[in-house]
Amino acid sequence: MNILKRAALAAAAAALSAGVCWADTIKVGVIAEFSGPFAIYGKQYKEAIEVYAARHGKQAGAHTIEFIYKDVGGSNPDLAKTLAQELLIREKVDYLAGFTFTPNALAVAPLIDQSETPTVIFNAATSSINKGSPYFLRSSYTLWQVTAPLAEWAYDQGLKTVVTTVSDYGPGIDAEKAFKAAFEKKGGKVVDAIRMPVATTDFTPFIQRVRGKAPNAVFAFLPGGPPTFGFTKTYNENGLAAAGIRFLGTAETEESNLQALGDAAIGLTTAFHYSAAHDSAVGHEFTKALAEKFPGAVANWASVGAYDGTHLIYEMVKTAGGDGPKALQAAKALKWESPRGPVEMDPETRTVKQNVYIRDVERDKASGQLVNREKSVIATVGDLGWSQ
C-alpha cells in the first residue's frame, strides 16, 4: 500500500479506537470526453453516475463518495496520463473511472500500479488492457466477448462468406481477429479484411470494395459517434442490403445514433451486451429513472457501463474504503442484476461476465421509435480474448 493511503487508514483507525464517530470522503476521478465529437459519452457517464447516486445516496457504508470529472476530449493518451496524475497527486482520489478509448486507459497503467488505485473502465474494449495493470476493472465488455458469439451465430444462420471492415486501432483489430477466428473455426470464410483509418469520414471506397466481393455479409466495427453513423449511412445508401449483403455489427446501431438512421436501419443485426429495450424489471427501472432525472436522455452502452461501474465502486468503498488492494479483492467476487441482465466479475480477467444478445433493429409499435430488439441470447460470456 502506498504511504499516503497507509497514513489515511491509520488516522481512521485511531479515530475509531478513540470512540470518535468518523466518516471520510472517498474521491473518484472520472476521465472522459466532455468536449469534442465524443462529448456525448462523457455526458452519458455523468448522467448514469448521478442516477445511481440519486437512488443509492452519496454514502457507501461509512463513507461519502465524491466524483471529480476531467475532460480528455477524445483519444489522447498523453492528456489522459496528465489528468490521472493531477487527480492522484493534487486531488488525492482513491479510485479512477471512465476511459472510453483504449489508448487512454493504457496510458494510466503505470500510475495506478504505483498508487494502488482501482480503476473502473466504463468502455475501452480491448482485451489486453486489463493485462496492463492488476488494478484495472472493466464494467463494459470486450470486442472478443461480443464478436466471437456473433460470428458463430452468423455461420449457423447460413452466412458462409463475410468481409470484415474495422477501424485500424486496438479494438478494431481485436474485433477483426475475433470474428475471423470464430467464423473460420465454424467453417466460414472471410473473403477480405479491410482496415480503415480511424479519422476517415468517407466510407464510400470501403463499401464499394465490400460490394465488389459479393459476400453474404459485412461485419463492421468502428468507434462510436460520427464514424459509426457515417459508415452505417453509407452502407444503406450504396444498396448493400438490396444486394443481399447482410450487415453485422456490435455497437453500430447504438441508441444515440439510432433514430437518425431512420427506416434504413430496420433489419440491421448486431451482437451486444445491452439494449435500451432489454425487457427486465431492473432494465425498465433504469431507463425510467434516467428519463425522469434527465428528460430526453438516451440509455445506451455508455450509460449502462457507467451505471454498473458506479455500482462496482460503491461496493468496493463499502468493503474497503480507500484501501486499493482490499477493494480490488472485494470486487472480484461481486455478482449483481444489471439493467443489461445478470453480471458477475471474472476474478481472472477483471471484466464482467454477461449475456450477449443478438439484436435486430425494429420500429417499436408502442413508441414508434427504432429499438435494438433482442432476438436471442448467448448466456454468461466472459472475455474470450483474454487467452489470445
mmCIF file of C-alpha atoms in Angstrom:
data_model
loop_
_atom_site.group_PDB
_atom_site.id
_atom_site.type_symbol
_atom_site.label_atom_id
_atom_site.label_comp_id
_atom_site.label_asym_id
_atom_site.label_seq_id
_atom_site.Cartn_x
_atom_site.Cartn_y
_atom_site.Cartn_z
ATOM 1 C CA MET A 1 0.000 0.000 0.000
ATOM 2 C CA ASN A 2 1.389 3.475 -0.821
ATOM 3 C CA ILE A 3 2.449 5.783 2.022
ATOM 4 C CA LEU A 4 -0.377 8.318 1.632
ATOM 5 C CA LYS A 5 -3.104 5.689 1.790
ATOM 6 C CA ARG A 6 -1.456 3.889 4.700
ATOM 7 C CA ALA A 7 -1.352 7.154 6.662
ATOM 8 C CA ALA A 8 -5.023 7.886 5.929
ATOM 9 C CA LEU A 9 -6.100 4.441 7.069
ATOM 10 C CA ALA A 10 -4.012 4.699 10.226
ATOM 11 C CA ALA A 11 -5.702 8.024 11.073
ATOM 12 C CA ALA A 12 -9.116 6.460 10.525
ATOM 13 C CA ALA A 13 -8.283 3.530 12.802
ATOM 14 C CA ALA A 14 -7.026 5.885 15.506
ATOM 15 C CA ALA A 15 -10.214 7.956 15.371
ATOM 16 C CA LEU A 16 -12.426 4.893 15.654
ATOM 17 C CA SER A 17 -10.428 3.416 18.524
ATOM 18 C CA ALA A 18 -10.866 6.692 20.391
ATOM 19 C CA GLY A 19 -14.644 6.368 20.108
ATOM 20 C CA VAL A 20 -14.991 9.139 17.545
ATOM 21 C CA CYS A 21 -17.869 8.851 15.026
ATOM 22 C CA TRP A 22 -15.750 9.399 11.927
ATOM 23 C CA ALA A 23 -16.530 9.132 8.213
ATOM 24 C CA ASP A 24 -14.222 10.117 5.389
ATOM 25 C CA THR A 25 -14.821 11.264 1.837
ATOM 26 C CA ILE A 26 -13.761 8.855 -0.871
ATOM 27 C CA LYS A 27 -12.899 10.641 -4.098
ATOM 28 C CA VAL A 28 -13.417 9.141 -7.542
ATOM 29 C CA GLY A 29 -11.766 10.751 -10.565
ATOM 30 C CA VAL A 30 -13.635 10.283 -13.851
ATOM 31 C CA ILE A 31 -11.592 10.796 -17.021
ATOM 32 C CA ALA A 32 -13.865 11.034 -20.042
ATOM 33 C CA GLU A 33 -14.908 13.117 -23.057
ATOM 34 C CA PHE A 34 -16.872 16.241 -22.130
ATOM 35 C CA SER A 35 -15.982 18.211 -25.277
ATOM 36 C CA GLY A 36 -15.348 17.386 -28.929
ATOM 37 C CA PRO A 37 -17.074 14.842 -31.195
ATOM 38 C CA PHE A 38 -17.385 12.213 -28.457
ATOM 39 C CA ALA A 39 -18.683 14.554 -25.728
ATOM 40 C CA ILE A 40 -21.979 12.695 -25.584
ATOM 41 C CA TYR A 41 -20.237 9.774 -23.855
ATOM 42 C CA GLY A 42 -18.894 11.887 -21.008
ATOM 43 C CA LYS A 43 -22.360 13.349 -20.647
ATOM 44 C CA GLN A 44 -23.904 9.865 -20.533
ATOM 45 C CA TYR A 45 -21.359 8.649 -17.987
ATOM 46 C CA LYS A 46 -22.132 11.600 -15.717
ATOM 47 C CA GLU A 47 -25.892 11.156 -16.076
ATOM 48 C CA ALA A 48 -25.670 7.462 -15.178
ATOM 49 C CA ILE A 49 -23.494 8.207 -12.144
ATOM 50 C CA GLU A 50 -25.999 10.799 -10.939
ATOM 51 C CA VAL A 51 -28.929 8.424 -11.484
ATOM 52 C CA TYR A 52 -27.155 5.799 -9.383
ATOM 53 C CA ALA A 53 -26.325 8.340 -6.662
ATOM 54 C CA ALA A 54 -29.916 9.638 -6.659
ATOM 55 C CA ARG A 55 -31.168 6.132 -5.957
ATOM 56 C CA HIS A 56 -28.486 4.966 -3.518
ATOM 57 C CA GLY A 57 -27.376 8.224 -1.954
ATOM 58 C CA LYS A 58 -23.861 9.586 -1.673
ATOM 59 C CA GLN A 59 -22.946 7.264 1.186
ATOM 60 C CA ALA A 60 -21.306 3.859 0.732
ATOM 61 C CA GLY A 61 -21.043 2.258 4.132
ATOM 62 C CA ALA A 62 -19.444 4.819 6.426
ATOM 63 C CA HIS A 63 -18.002 6.790 3.524
ATOM 64 C CA THR A 64 -19.195 9.735 1.455
ATOM 65 C CA ILE A 65 -18.416 9.441 -2.263
ATOM 66 C CA GLU A 66 -17.421 12.462 -4.318
ATOM 67 C CA PHE A 67 -16.930 12.352 -8.111
ATOM 68 C CA ILE A 68 -14.446 14.673 -9.830
ATOM 69 C CA TYR A 69 -14.696 14.963 -13.626
ATOM 70 C CA LYS A 70 -11.863 15.667 -16.063
ATOM 71 C CA ASP A 71 -12.222 16.247 -19.804
ATOM 72 C CA VAL A 72 -9.831 14.266 -22.025
ATOM 73 C CA GLY A 73 -11.605 15.329 -25.238
ATOM 74 C CA GLY A 74 -11.048 12.100 -27.178
ATOM 75 C CA SER A 75 -8.310 9.545 -27.781
ATOM 76 C CA ASN A 76 -5.404 11.425 -26.186
ATOM 77 C CA PRO A 77 -3.168 9.195 -24.054
ATOM 78 C CA ASP A 78 -0.742 11.963 -23.081
ATOM 79 C CA LEU A 79 -3.547 14.117 -21.722
ATOM 80 C CA ALA A 80 -5.165 11.107 -20.045
ATOM 81 C CA LYS A 81 -1.924 10.441 -18.183
ATOM 82 C CA THR A 82 -1.582 14.101 -17.177
ATOM 83 C CA LEU A 83 -5.151 14.214 -15.891
ATOM 84 C CA ALA A 84 -4.642 10.996 -13.929
ATOM 85 C CA GLN A 85 -1.530 12.455 -12.320
ATOM 86 C CA GLU A 86 -3.467 15.576 -11.334
ATOM 87 C CA LEU A 87 -6.263 13.519 -9.838
ATOM 88 C CA LEU A 88 -3.949 11.198 -7.937
ATOM 89 C CA ILE A 89 -1.480 13.787 -6.645
ATOM 90 C CA ARG A 90 -3.427 17.046 -6.353
ATOM 91 C CA GLU A 91 -6.954 15.773 -5.732
ATOM 92 C CA LYS A 92 -5.809 12.626 -3.888
ATOM 93 C CA VAL A 93 -8.510 10.450 -5.432
ATOM 94 C CA ASP A 94 -8.959 6.893 -4.179
ATOM 95 C CA TYR A 95 -10.446 5.479 -7.411
ATOM 96 C CA LEU A 96 -10.339 6.295 -11.113
ATOM 97 C CA ALA A 97 -13.063 5.614 -13.671
ATOM 98 C CA GLY A 98 -14.201 6.449 -17.194
ATOM 99 C CA PHE A 99 -11.936 5.690 -20.173
ATOM 100 C CA THR A 100 -13.812 5.442 -23.449
ATOM 101 C CA PHE A 101 -10.725 4.760 -25.563
ATOM 102 C CA THR A 102 -8.110 2.020 -25.214
ATOM 103 C CA PRO A 103 -5.011 4.263 -25.568
ATOM 104 C CA ASN A 104 -6.217 6.478 -22.726
ATOM 105 C CA ALA A 105 -6.683 3.528 -20.404
ATOM 106 C CA LEU A 106 -3.296 2.016 -21.232
ATOM 107 C CA ALA A 107 -1.578 5.353 -20.585
ATOM 108 C CA VAL A 108 -2.532 5.359 -16.893
ATOM 109 C CA ALA A 109 -1.487 1.780 -16.108
ATOM 110 C CA PRO A 110 1.925 2.654 -14.577
ATOM 111 C CA LEU A 111 0.321 5.325 -12.405
ATOM 112 C CA ILE A 112 -2.376 3.093 -10.939
ATOM 113 C CA ASP A 113 0.178 0.357 -10.290
ATOM 114 C CA GLN A 114 2.330 2.772 -8.311
ATOM 115 C CA SER A 115 -0.564 4.302 -6.372
ATOM 116 C CA GLU A 116 -2.558 1.030 -5.992
ATOM 117 C CA THR A 117 -5.679 2.756 -7.316
ATOM 118 C CA PRO A 118 -8.596 0.618 -8.529
ATOM 119 C CA THR A 119 -9.617 1.925 -11.958
ATOM 120 C CA VAL A 120 -13.018 1.072 -13.404
ATOM 121 C CA ILE A 121 -13.201 1.123 -17.202
ATOM 122 C CA PHE A 122 -16.631 2.238 -18.412
ATOM 123 C CA ASN A 123 -15.979 1.323 -22.050
ATOM 124 C CA ALA A 124 -12.484 0.717 -23.541
ATOM 125 C CA ALA A 125 -12.905 -2.759 -25.012
ATOM 126 C CA THR A 126 -9.507 -4.164 -25.997
ATOM 127 C CA SER A 127 -8.947 -7.423 -24.105
ATOM 128 C CA SER A 128 -5.277 -6.720 -23.395
ATOM 129 C CA ILE A 129 -5.959 -3.574 -21.336
ATOM 130 C CA ASN A 130 -6.532 -5.477 -18.113
ATOM 131 C CA LYS A 131 -3.209 -7.263 -18.552
ATOM 132 C CA GLY A 132 -1.574 -3.823 -18.321
ATOM 133 C CA SER A 133 -2.353 -3.472 -14.616
ATOM 134 C CA PRO A 134 -3.913 -5.649 -11.908
ATOM 135 C CA TYR A 135 -5.826 -2.545 -10.789
ATOM 136 C CA PHE A 136 -7.989 -2.355 -13.920
ATOM 137 C CA LEU A 137 -11.616 -3.497 -13.596
ATOM 138 C CA ARG A 138 -13.983 -3.358 -16.574
ATOM 139 C CA SER A 139 -17.764 -2.837 -16.290
ATOM 140 C CA SER A 140 -18.357 -2.716 -20.042
ATOM 141 C CA TYR A 141 -17.350 -5.537 -22.396
ATOM 142 C CA THR A 142 -14.566 -6.609 -24.755
ATOM 143 C CA LEU A 143 -14.678 -6.934 -28.527
ATOM 144 C CA TRP A 144 -13.920 -10.657 -28.341
ATOM 145 C CA GLN A 145 -16.763 -11.083 -25.864
ATOM 146 C CA VAL A 146 -19.444 -9.849 -28.290
ATOM 147 C CA THR A 147 -17.829 -10.542 -31.675
ATOM 148 C CA ALA A 148 -16.958 -14.239 -31.433
ATOM 149 C CA PRO A 149 -20.546 -15.198 -30.478
ATOM 150 C CA LEU A 150 -21.822 -13.089 -33.396
ATOM 151 C CA ALA A 151 -19.530 -14.889 -35.839
ATOM 152 C CA GLU A 152 -20.695 -18.303 -34.638
ATOM 153 C CA TRP A 153 -24.327 -17.237 -34.808
ATOM 154 C CA ALA A 154 -23.877 -15.828 -38.339
ATOM 155 C CA TYR A 155 -22.457 -19.108 -39.639
ATOM 156 C CA ASP A 156 -25.316 -21.038 -38.048
ATOM 157 C CA GLN A 157 -27.744 -18.744 -39.916
ATOM 158 C CA GLY A 158 -26.264 -19.826 -43.259
ATOM 159 C CA LEU A 159 -23.908 -16.901 -43.835
ATOM 160 C CA LYS A 160 -20.770 -18.574 -45.186
ATOM 161 C CA THR A 161 -18.730 -15.644 -46.582
ATOM 162 C CA VAL A 162 -18.024 -12.320 -44.875
ATOM 163 C CA VAL A 163 -15.910 -9.196 -45.432
ATOM 164 C CA THR A 164 -14.663 -7.615 -42.193
ATOM 165 C CA THR A 165 -14.379 -3.809 -42.053
ATOM 166 C CA VAL A 166 -12.826 -2.315 -38.925
ATOM 167 C CA SER A 167 -11.211 0.898 -37.745
ATOM 168 C CA ASP A 168 -7.455 0.434 -37.675
ATOM 169 C CA TYR A 169 -6.678 0.612 -33.958
ATOM 170 C CA GLY A 170 -6.643 -1.763 -30.978
ATOM 171 C CA PRO A 171 -10.348 -2.537 -30.563
ATOM 172 C CA GLY A 172 -10.900 -2.769 -34.320
ATOM 173 C CA ILE A 173 -8.063 -5.230 -34.737
ATOM 174 C CA ASP A 174 -9.422 -7.206 -31.773
ATOM 175 C CA ALA A 175 -12.829 -7.335 -33.469
ATOM 176 C CA GLU A 176 -11.336 -8.420 -36.793
ATOM 177 C CA LYS A 177 -9.306 -11.203 -35.210
ATOM 178 C CA ALA A 178 -12.211 -12.380 -33.059
ATOM 179 C CA PHE A 179 -14.647 -12.572 -35.959
ATOM 180 C CA LYS A 180 -12.191 -14.341 -38.258
ATOM 181 C CA ALA A 181 -11.119 -16.880 -35.630
ATOM 182 C CA ALA A 182 -14.654 -17.841 -34.606
ATOM 183 C CA PHE A 183 -16.143 -17.718 -38.130
ATOM 184 C CA GLU A 184 -13.451 -19.793 -39.794
ATOM 185 C CA LYS A 185 -13.417 -22.291 -36.929
ATOM 186 C CA LYS A 186 -17.073 -22.950 -37.758
ATOM 187 C CA GLY A 187 -16.239 -23.397 -41.470
ATOM 188 C CA GLY A 188 -16.940 -19.925 -42.871
ATOM 189 C CA LYS A 189 -14.596 -17.817 -44.987
ATOM 190 C CA VAL A 190 -13.506 -14.200 -44.533
ATOM 191 C CA VAL A 191 -13.017 -13.170 -48.164
ATOM 192 C CA ASP A 192 -11.493 -9.757 -47.407
ATOM 193 C CA ALA A 193 -10.328 -7.912 -44.281
ATOM 194 C CA ILE A 194 -10.473 -4.130 -44.587
ATOM 195 C CA ARG A 195 -8.861 -1.821 -42.041
ATOM 196 C CA MET A 196 -9.996 1.793 -42.256
ATOM 197 C CA PRO A 197 -8.178 4.857 -40.850
ATOM 198 C CA VAL A 198 -9.724 5.908 -37.556
ATOM 199 C CA ALA A 199 -10.083 9.514 -38.716
ATOM 200 C CA THR A 200 -11.709 8.758 -42.084
ATOM 201 C CA THR A 201 -15.080 10.311 -42.884
ATOM 202 C CA ASP A 202 -15.507 8.938 -46.422
ATOM 203 C CA PHE A 203 -16.522 5.297 -46.304
ATOM 204 C CA THR A 204 -17.641 5.000 -49.928
ATOM 205 C CA PRO A 205 -14.412 3.345 -51.227
ATOM 206 C CA PHE A 206 -14.562 0.707 -48.490
ATOM 207 C CA ILE A 207 -18.253 -0.027 -49.028
ATOM 208 C CA GLN A 208 -17.706 -0.332 -52.786
ATOM 209 C CA ARG A 209 -14.852 -2.760 -52.135
ATOM 210 C CA VAL A 210 -17.199 -4.836 -49.981
ATOM 211 C CA ARG A 211 -19.836 -4.878 -52.702
ATOM 212 C CA GLY A 212 -17.260 -5.983 -55.242
ATOM 213 C CA LYS A 213 -16.505 -9.081 -53.164
ATOM 214 C CA ALA A 214 -20.220 -10.032 -53.058
ATOM 215 C CA PRO A 215 -20.093 -11.686 -49.606
ATOM 216 C CA ASN A 216 -23.111 -12.984 -47.707
ATOM 217 C CA ALA A 217 -22.485 -10.330 -45.061
ATOM 218 C CA VAL A 218 -20.241 -7.463 -43.991
ATOM 219 C CA PHE A 219 -19.025 -7.262 -40.398
ATOM 220 C CA ALA A 220 -18.234 -3.748 -39.163
ATOM 221 C CA PHE A 221 -16.540 -2.228 -36.146
ATOM 222 C CA LEU A 222 -15.964 1.499 -35.695
ATOM 223 C CA PRO A 223 -15.580 3.776 -32.677
ATOM 224 C CA GLY A 224 -18.823 5.322 -31.501
ATOM 225 C CA GLY A 225 -20.177 8.654 -32.625
ATOM 226 C CA PRO A 226 -19.848 10.213 -36.093
ATOM 227 C CA PRO A 227 -17.743 7.410 -37.696
ATOM 228 C CA THR A 228 -20.323 4.768 -36.806
ATOM 229 C CA PHE A 229 -23.171 6.888 -38.131
ATOM 230 C CA GLY A 230 -21.262 7.642 -41.346
ATOM 231 C CA PHE A 231 -20.425 4.017 -42.084
ATOM 232 C CA THR A 232 -23.941 2.741 -41.471
ATOM 233 C CA LYS A 233 -25.425 5.527 -43.588
ATOM 234 C CA THR A 234 -23.021 4.704 -46.444
ATOM 235 C CA TYR A 235 -23.930 1.009 -46.235
ATOM 236 C CA ASN A 236 -27.574 1.918 -46.721
ATOM 237 C CA GLU A 237 -27.013 4.485 -49.469
ATOM 238 C CA ASN A 238 -24.879 2.124 -51.557
ATOM 239 C CA GLY A 239 -27.519 -0.579 -51.725
ATOM 240 C CA LEU A 240 -25.700 -3.387 -49.934
ATOM 241 C CA ALA A 241 -28.884 -4.554 -48.224
ATOM 242 C CA ALA A 242 -30.699 -4.634 -51.566
ATOM 243 C CA ALA A 243 -27.794 -6.670 -52.968
ATOM 244 C CA GLY A 244 -28.320 -9.257 -50.218
ATOM 245 C CA ILE A 245 -25.201 -8.364 -48.230
ATOM 246 C CA ARG A 246 -26.307 -8.565 -44.616
ATOM 247 C CA PHE A 247 -24.994 -6.077 -42.047
ATOM 248 C CA LEU A 248 -23.405 -7.474 -38.871
ATOM 249 C CA GLY A 249 -22.006 -5.299 -36.118
ATOM 250 C CA THR A 250 -21.744 -4.634 -32.411
ATOM 251 C CA ALA A 251 -22.460 -1.049 -31.295
ATOM 252 C CA GLU A 252 -23.068 0.342 -34.784
ATOM 253 C CA THR A 253 -26.785 0.773 -34.109
ATOM 254 C CA GLU A 254 -26.285 2.142 -30.615
ATOM 255 C CA GLU A 255 -29.144 4.202 -29.278
ATOM 256 C CA SER A 256 -27.505 7.639 -29.507
ATOM 257 C CA ASN A 257 -27.476 7.420 -33.314
ATOM 258 C CA LEU A 258 -30.308 5.004 -33.950
ATOM 259 C CA GLN A 259 -33.238 7.354 -34.580
ATOM 260 C CA ALA A 260 -31.189 9.421 -37.031
ATOM 261 C CA LEU A 261 -30.579 6.344 -39.195
ATOM 262 C CA GLY A 262 -34.286 6.113 -39.964
ATOM 263 C CA ASP A 263 -36.095 3.206 -41.595
ATOM 264 C CA ALA A 264 -32.945 2.184 -43.486
ATOM 265 C CA ALA A 265 -31.649 0.803 -40.175
ATOM 266 C CA ILE A 266 -34.518 -1.679 -39.870
ATOM 267 C CA GLY A 267 -33.161 -5.205 -40.089
ATOM 268 C CA LEU A 268 -29.547 -4.375 -39.220
ATOM 269 C CA THR A 269 -28.169 -7.130 -36.971
ATOM 270 C CA THR A 270 -25.808 -6.608 -34.061
ATOM 271 C CA ALA A 271 -24.489 -8.600 -31.108
ATOM 272 C CA PHE A 272 -24.063 -6.640 -27.917
ATOM 273 C CA HIS A 273 -24.325 -6.805 -24.148
ATOM 274 C CA TYR A 274 -27.022 -4.150 -23.750
ATOM 275 C CA SER A 275 -30.110 -2.761 -25.431
ATOM 276 C CA ALA A 276 -32.246 0.022 -24.020
ATOM 277 C CA ALA A 277 -35.169 -2.240 -24.995
ATOM 278 C CA HIS A 278 -33.971 -5.007 -22.656
ATOM 279 C CA ASP A 279 -37.121 -6.418 -21.070
ATOM 280 C CA SER A 280 -36.481 -6.780 -17.332
ATOM 281 C CA ALA A 281 -37.658 -5.045 -14.169
ATOM 282 C CA VAL A 282 -34.167 -3.647 -13.471
ATOM 283 C CA GLY A 283 -33.800 -2.556 -17.101
ATOM 284 C CA HIS A 284 -37.112 -0.695 -17.103
ATOM 285 C CA GLU A 285 -36.347 0.868 -13.729
ATOM 286 C CA PHE A 286 -33.040 2.213 -15.055
ATOM 287 C CA THR A 287 -34.431 3.726 -18.261
ATOM 288 C CA LYS A 288 -37.341 5.264 -16.344
ATOM 289 C CA ALA A 289 -35.046 6.819 -13.717
ATOM 290 C CA LEU A 290 -32.738 8.180 -16.419
ATOM 291 C CA ALA A 291 -35.628 9.731 -18.354
ATOM 292 C CA GLU A 292 -37.124 11.284 -15.217
ATOM 293 C CA LYS A 293 -33.890 12.851 -13.994
ATOM 294 C CA PHE A 294 -32.623 13.855 -17.448
ATOM 295 C CA PRO A 295 -35.552 14.367 -19.863
ATOM 296 C CA GLY A 296 -34.524 13.386 -23.376
ATOM 297 C CA ALA A 297 -31.535 11.329 -22.211
ATOM 298 C CA VAL A 298 -30.812 8.169 -24.173
ATOM 299 C CA ALA A 299 -29.800 4.931 -22.454
ATOM 300 C CA ASN A 300 -27.029 3.061 -24.258
ATOM 301 C CA TRP A 301 -23.772 1.158 -23.669
ATOM 302 C CA ALA A 302 -22.140 4.265 -22.155
ATOM 303 C CA SER A 303 -24.998 4.655 -19.689
ATOM 304 C CA VAL A 304 -25.014 1.056 -18.519
ATOM 305 C CA GLY A 305 -21.215 0.826 -18.370
ATOM 306 C CA ALA A 306 -21.088 3.862 -16.087
ATOM 307 C CA TYR A 307 -24.115 2.782 -14.024
ATOM 308 C CA ASP A 308 -22.647 -0.656 -13.319
ATOM 309 C CA GLY A 309 -19.189 0.845 -12.890
ATOM 310 C CA THR A 310 -20.615 3.134 -10.213
ATOM 311 C CA HIS A 311 -22.196 0.119 -8.509
ATOM 312 C CA LEU A 312 -18.801 -1.575 -8.546
ATOM 313 C CA ILE A 313 -17.185 1.472 -6.937
ATOM 314 C CA TYR A 314 -19.866 1.754 -4.251
ATOM 315 C CA GLU A 315 -19.466 -1.916 -3.335
ATOM 316 C CA MET A 316 -15.677 -1.586 -3.130
ATOM 317 C CA VAL A 317 -15.965 1.514 -0.963
ATOM 318 C CA LYS A 318 -18.417 -0.211 1.393
ATOM 319 C CA THR A 319 -15.954 -3.036 1.945
ATOM 320 C CA ALA A 320 -12.587 -1.341 1.742
ATOM 321 C CA GLY A 321 -12.925 2.455 1.855
ATOM 322 C CA GLY A 322 -9.796 3.818 0.245
ATOM 323 C CA ASP A 323 -7.708 0.655 0.626
ATOM 324 C CA GLY A 324 -6.954 -0.172 -3.028
ATOM 325 C CA PRO A 325 -5.705 -3.760 -2.694
ATOM 326 C CA LYS A 326 -8.559 -4.710 -0.365
ATOM 327 C CA ALA A 327 -11.083 -3.060 -2.697
ATOM 328 C CA LEU A 328 -9.690 -4.987 -5.644
ATOM 329 C CA GLN A 329 -10.144 -8.305 -3.878
ATOM 330 C CA ALA A 330 -13.699 -7.412 -2.882
ATOM 331 C CA ALA A 331 -14.594 -6.514 -6.477
ATOM 332 C CA LYS A 332 -13.506 -9.877 -7.844
ATOM 333 C CA ALA A 333 -16.310 -11.699 -6.015
ATOM 334 C CA LEU A 334 -19.200 -9.415 -6.980
ATOM 335 C CA LYS A 335 -22.387 -10.535 -8.732
ATOM 336 C CA TRP A 336 -25.485 -8.405 -9.332
ATOM 337 C CA GLU A 337 -28.528 -7.830 -11.526
ATOM 338 C CA SER A 338 -27.725 -5.092 -14.019
ATOM 339 C CA PRO A 339 -30.055 -3.208 -16.391
ATOM 340 C CA ARG A 340 -28.444 -5.443 -19.042
ATOM 341 C CA GLY A 341 -29.177 -8.703 -17.178
ATOM 342 C CA PRO A 342 -27.162 -10.814 -14.701
ATOM 343 C CA VAL A 343 -23.465 -9.929 -14.444
ATOM 344 C CA GLU A 344 -20.515 -11.080 -12.379
ATOM 345 C CA MET A 345 -16.884 -10.082 -12.157
ATOM 346 C CA ASP A 346 -14.446 -12.620 -13.534
ATOM 347 C CA PRO A 347 -11.671 -12.738 -10.908
ATOM 348 C CA GLU A 348 -9.041 -13.596 -13.510
ATOM 349 C CA THR A 349 -9.803 -11.134 -16.320
ATOM 350 C CA ARG A 350 -11.479 -8.480 -14.101
ATOM 351 C CA THR A 351 -14.061 -7.941 -16.866
ATOM 352 C CA VAL A 352 -17.731 -8.692 -16.256
ATOM 353 C CA LYS A 353 -19.182 -11.988 -17.439
ATOM 354 C CA GLN A 354 -22.554 -11.262 -19.034
ATOM 355 C CA ASN A 355 -25.153 -12.221 -21.603
ATOM 356 C CA VAL A 356 -24.568 -11.377 -25.257
ATOM 357 C CA TYR A 357 -27.735 -10.567 -27.196
ATOM 358 C CA ILE A 358 -28.326 -10.959 -30.934
ATOM 359 C CA ARG A 359 -30.433 -7.921 -31.867
ATOM 360 C CA ASP A 360 -32.305 -6.654 -34.920
ATOM 361 C CA VAL A 361 -33.371 -3.064 -35.393
ATOM 362 C CA GLU A 362 -37.172 -2.743 -35.341
ATOM 363 C CA ARG A 363 -39.677 0.071 -35.016
ATOM 364 C CA ASP A 364 -41.444 -0.308 -31.695
ATOM 365 C CA LYS A 365 -45.218 -0.382 -32.141
ATOM 366 C CA ALA A 366 -45.971 1.373 -28.861
ATOM 367 C CA SER A 367 -43.469 4.252 -29.013
ATOM 368 C CA GLY A 368 -42.851 4.477 -32.746
ATOM 369 C CA GLN A 369 -39.114 4.591 -32.011
ATOM 370 C CA LEU A 370 -36.425 2.415 -33.515
ATOM 371 C CA VAL A 371 -35.093 -0.103 -30.999
ATOM 372 C CA ASN A 372 -32.493 -2.863 -30.840
ATOM 373 C CA ARG A 373 -34.811 -5.797 -30.253
ATOM 374 C CA GLU A 374 -33.159 -8.787 -28.594
ATOM 375 C CA LYS A 375 -33.855 -11.936 -30.632
ATOM 376 C CA SER A 376 -31.639 -14.497 -28.922
ATOM 377 C CA VAL A 377 -29.140 -14.710 -26.092
ATOM 378 C CA ILE A 378 -25.768 -16.355 -25.526
ATOM 379 C CA ALA A 379 -25.621 -16.612 -21.740
ATOM 380 C CA THR A 380 -22.757 -15.777 -19.347
ATOM 381 C CA VAL A 381 -19.957 -14.953 -21.770
ATOM 382 C CA GLY A 382 -16.557 -13.954 -20.416
ATOM 383 C CA ASP A 383 -13.672 -12.177 -22.128
ATOM 384 C CA LEU A 384 -12.954 -14.644 -24.928
ATOM 385 C CA GLY A 385 -9.877 -12.665 -25.941
ATOM 386 C CA TRP A 386 -8.048 -12.986 -22.630
ATOM 387 C CA SER A 387 -6.047 -16.052 -23.665
ATOM 388 C CA GLN A 388 -5.333 -14.883 -27.226
#
